[in-house]
mmCIF file of C-alpha atoms in Angstrom:
data_model
loop_
_atom_site.group_PDB
_atom_site.id
_atom_site.type_symbol
_atom_site.label_atom_id
_atom_site.label_comp_id
_atom_site.label_asym_id
_atom_site.label_seq_id
_atom_site.Cartn_x
_atom_site.Cartn_y
_atom_site.Cartn_z
ATOM 1 C CA MET A 513 111.668 98.651 139.014
ATOM 2 C CA PRO A 514 112.705 97.693 134.779
ATOM 3 C CA VAL A 515 108.975 95.985 134.763
ATOM 4 C CA LEU A 516 107.462 98.871 135.945
ATOM 5 C CA MET A 517 108.824 101.406 134.581
ATOM 6 C CA VAL A 518 107.965 99.721 130.789
ATOM 7 C CA PHE A 519 104.539 98.964 132.984
ATOM 8 C CA LEU A 520 103.921 103.020 133.618
ATOM 9 C CA GLY A 521 105.511 104.244 129.882
ATOM 10 C CA GLY A 522 103.241 101.251 128.382
ATOM 11 C CA MET A 523 99.999 102.715 129.846
ATOM 12 C CA ILE A 524 100.798 106.412 129.080
ATOM 13 C CA GLY A 525 101.170 105.808 124.912
ATOM 14 C CA ALA A 526 98.474 103.154 124.286
ATOM 15 C CA PRO A 527 95.743 105.781 125.479
ATOM 16 C CA VAL A 528 98.205 108.417 123.996
ATOM 17 C CA ARG A 529 97.792 106.786 120.481
ATOM 18 C CA PHE A 530 94.074 105.623 120.819
ATOM 19 C CA LEU A 531 93.081 109.792 121.101
ATOM 20 C CA THR A 532 96.213 110.626 118.595
ATOM 21 C CA ASP A 533 94.698 108.814 116.524
ATOM 22 C CA ARG A 534 91.489 109.084 117.043
ATOM 23 C CA PHE A 535 91.980 113.479 116.723
ATOM 24 C CA VAL A 536 94.159 112.619 113.413
ATOM 25 C CA GLN A 537 91.597 110.662 111.769
ATOM 26 C CA SER A 538 89.189 112.857 112.352
ATOM 27 C CA ARG A 539 90.688 116.102 109.935
ATOM 28 C CA HIS A 540 91.292 113.486 107.523
ATOM 29 C CA ASP A 541 88.096 112.417 104.930
ATOM 30 C CA GLY A 542 90.347 110.115 103.052
ATOM 31 C CA VAL A 543 91.146 106.353 102.629
ATOM 32 C CA PHE A 544 94.634 106.449 104.039
ATOM 33 C CA PRO A 545 95.421 106.222 107.965
ATOM 34 C CA TRP A 546 96.828 109.504 109.061
ATOM 35 C CA GLY A 547 96.893 108.799 112.415
ATOM 36 C CA THR A 548 98.432 106.037 112.481
ATOM 37 C CA PHE A 549 101.266 107.638 110.050
ATOM 38 C CA ALA A 550 101.416 110.806 112.598
ATOM 39 C CA ILE A 551 101.734 108.280 115.963
ATOM 40 C CA ASN A 552 104.524 105.996 114.069
ATOM 41 C CA VAL A 553 107.176 108.625 112.769
ATOM 42 C CA SER A 554 106.470 110.607 116.052
ATOM 43 C CA GLY A 555 107.365 108.404 117.714
ATOM 44 C CA ALA A 556 109.861 107.399 116.432
ATOM 45 C CA PHE A 557 111.259 110.605 116.294
ATOM 46 C CA ILE A 558 110.632 110.450 120.746
ATOM 47 C CA LEU A 559 112.354 107.150 120.255
ATOM 48 C CA GLY A 560 115.726 108.813 118.045
ATOM 49 C CA ALA A 561 115.939 111.300 121.181
ATOM 50 C CA VAL A 562 115.634 108.768 123.281
ATOM 51 C CA GLY A 563 118.264 107.100 122.413
ATOM 52 C CA ALA A 564 120.628 110.291 121.931
ATOM 53 C CA GLY A 565 120.122 110.933 125.624
ATOM 54 C CA VAL A 566 121.228 107.319 125.993
ATOM 55 C CA ALA A 567 123.677 107.466 123.711
ATOM 56 C CA HIS A 568 125.976 111.340 124.482
ATOM 57 C CA HIS A 569 124.140 112.136 127.466
ATOM 58 C CA HIS A 570 124.247 109.529 130.051
ATOM 59 C CA LEU A 571 120.064 108.747 130.252
ATOM 60 C CA GLY A 572 119.365 106.511 133.122
ATOM 61 C CA ALA A 573 118.178 102.996 132.269
ATOM 62 C CA ASN A 574 115.117 103.728 134.216
ATOM 63 C CA VAL A 575 114.005 106.646 131.900
ATOM 64 C CA SER A 576 114.944 105.017 128.675
ATOM 65 C CA LEU A 577 112.742 102.015 129.898
ATOM 66 C CA LEU A 578 109.871 104.486 130.844
ATOM 67 C CA LEU A 579 110.513 106.673 127.257
ATOM 68 C CA GLY A 580 111.818 104.009 124.595
ATOM 69 C CA THR A 581 110.316 100.410 125.680
ATOM 70 C CA GLY A 582 107.941 101.135 127.565
ATOM 71 C CA PHE A 583 105.913 104.614 126.153
ATOM 72 C CA CYS A 584 107.037 104.807 122.372
ATOM 73 C CA GLY A 585 106.238 101.057 122.371
ATOM 74 C CA GLY A 586 102.492 102.209 123.522
ATOM 75 C CA LEU A 587 102.512 104.661 121.407
ATOM 76 C CA THR A 588 103.470 103.344 117.913
ATOM 77 C CA THR A 589 101.982 100.709 116.482
ATOM 78 C CA PHE A 590 103.437 97.837 113.890
ATOM 79 C CA SER A 591 99.688 95.667 114.129
ATOM 80 C CA THR A 592 97.291 98.290 112.992
ATOM 81 C CA PHE A 593 100.302 99.467 110.659
ATOM 82 C CA SER A 594 100.013 96.232 108.469
ATOM 83 C CA PHE A 595 96.466 95.929 109.223
ATOM 84 C CA GLU A 596 95.695 99.123 107.531
ATOM 85 C CA THR A 597 97.941 98.196 104.594
ATOM 86 C CA VAL A 598 96.750 95.246 104.547
ATOM 87 C CA ARG A 599 93.139 97.118 104.068
ATOM 88 C CA LEU A 600 93.892 99.083 101.700
ATOM 89 C CA MET A 601 95.373 97.398 99.636
ATOM 90 C CA GLU A 602 92.203 94.718 99.446
ATOM 91 C CA ASP A 603 89.676 97.692 99.255
ATOM 92 C CA GLY A 604 91.794 98.481 95.694
ATOM 93 C CA SER A 605 93.649 101.653 97.308
ATOM 94 C CA LEU A 606 97.175 100.274 96.276
ATOM 95 C CA ALA A 607 98.657 104.112 95.639
ATOM 96 C CA GLU A 608 97.405 104.459 99.020
ATOM 97 C CA ALA A 609 99.145 101.291 100.297
ATOM 98 C CA GLY A 610 102.016 101.613 99.167
ATOM 99 C CA LEU A 611 102.633 105.558 100.142
ATOM 100 C CA ASN A 612 101.683 103.886 103.542
ATOM 101 C CA VAL A 613 104.535 101.383 103.905
ATOM 102 C CA VAL A 614 107.515 103.790 101.910
ATOM 103 C CA GLY A 615 106.089 106.812 103.817
ATOM 104 C CA SER A 616 105.967 105.179 106.883
ATOM 105 C CA LEU A 617 109.547 103.177 106.500
ATOM 106 C CA ALA A 618 111.200 107.048 104.978
ATOM 107 C CA PHE A 619 109.474 109.025 107.819
ATOM 108 C CA GLY A 620 109.886 107.504 110.478
ATOM 109 C CA LEU A 621 113.920 106.284 109.725
ATOM 110 C CA GLY A 622 114.416 109.944 109.233
ATOM 111 C CA ALA A 623 112.532 110.998 112.411
ATOM 112 C CA ALA A 624 114.393 108.558 114.694
ATOM 113 C CA ALA A 625 117.433 110.123 112.779
ATOM 114 C CA LEU A 626 116.493 113.767 113.326
ATOM 115 C CA GLY A 627 115.422 113.191 116.694
ATOM 116 C CA PHE A 628 118.677 111.759 117.946
ATOM 117 C CA ALA A 629 120.847 114.272 116.143
ATOM 118 C CA LEU A 630 118.701 117.310 117.562
ATOM 119 C CA VAL A 631 119.479 115.339 121.356
ATOM 120 C CA GLY A 632 122.928 114.624 120.382
ATOM 121 C CA TRP A 633 123.804 118.039 119.566
ATOM 122 C CA LEU A 634 122.259 119.827 122.689
#
C-alpha cells in the first residue's frame, strides 16, 4: 500500500507541475524561471502543512505518503531548479541566478514554516 500511495501522489503531482509551470511562465517575459520558483515554494508550503498534520493531528501514514512523498515529490523539482540556475549563469544572468538560489531557499523555508505553523495552529 505505501508504494501505491507514493505512485498515485506522484502521478498527480508531476502533471500539476508541468501545467503550473507552463501557466506561470507564460505570464512572464523575463529570463527568471517563475514557474519553477512558484512550484517549489508551493510544494514547500504543502509539505510543511503535511508535516504539521503528522506531528500535531495524527495524519495517517498513507495520507502522508500520498501528499508528502508522492504529490510533493512529483510536484517539486530540484533538478529543474538546478538546471535553470546553471542556464541563467551560462547566459550571463548572474543576478537572476543568484536571486533564484537565495529566493528559492528563503521563500521555500518560509513557506514550509508557514504551512507547518498554520496547520499546527488549526
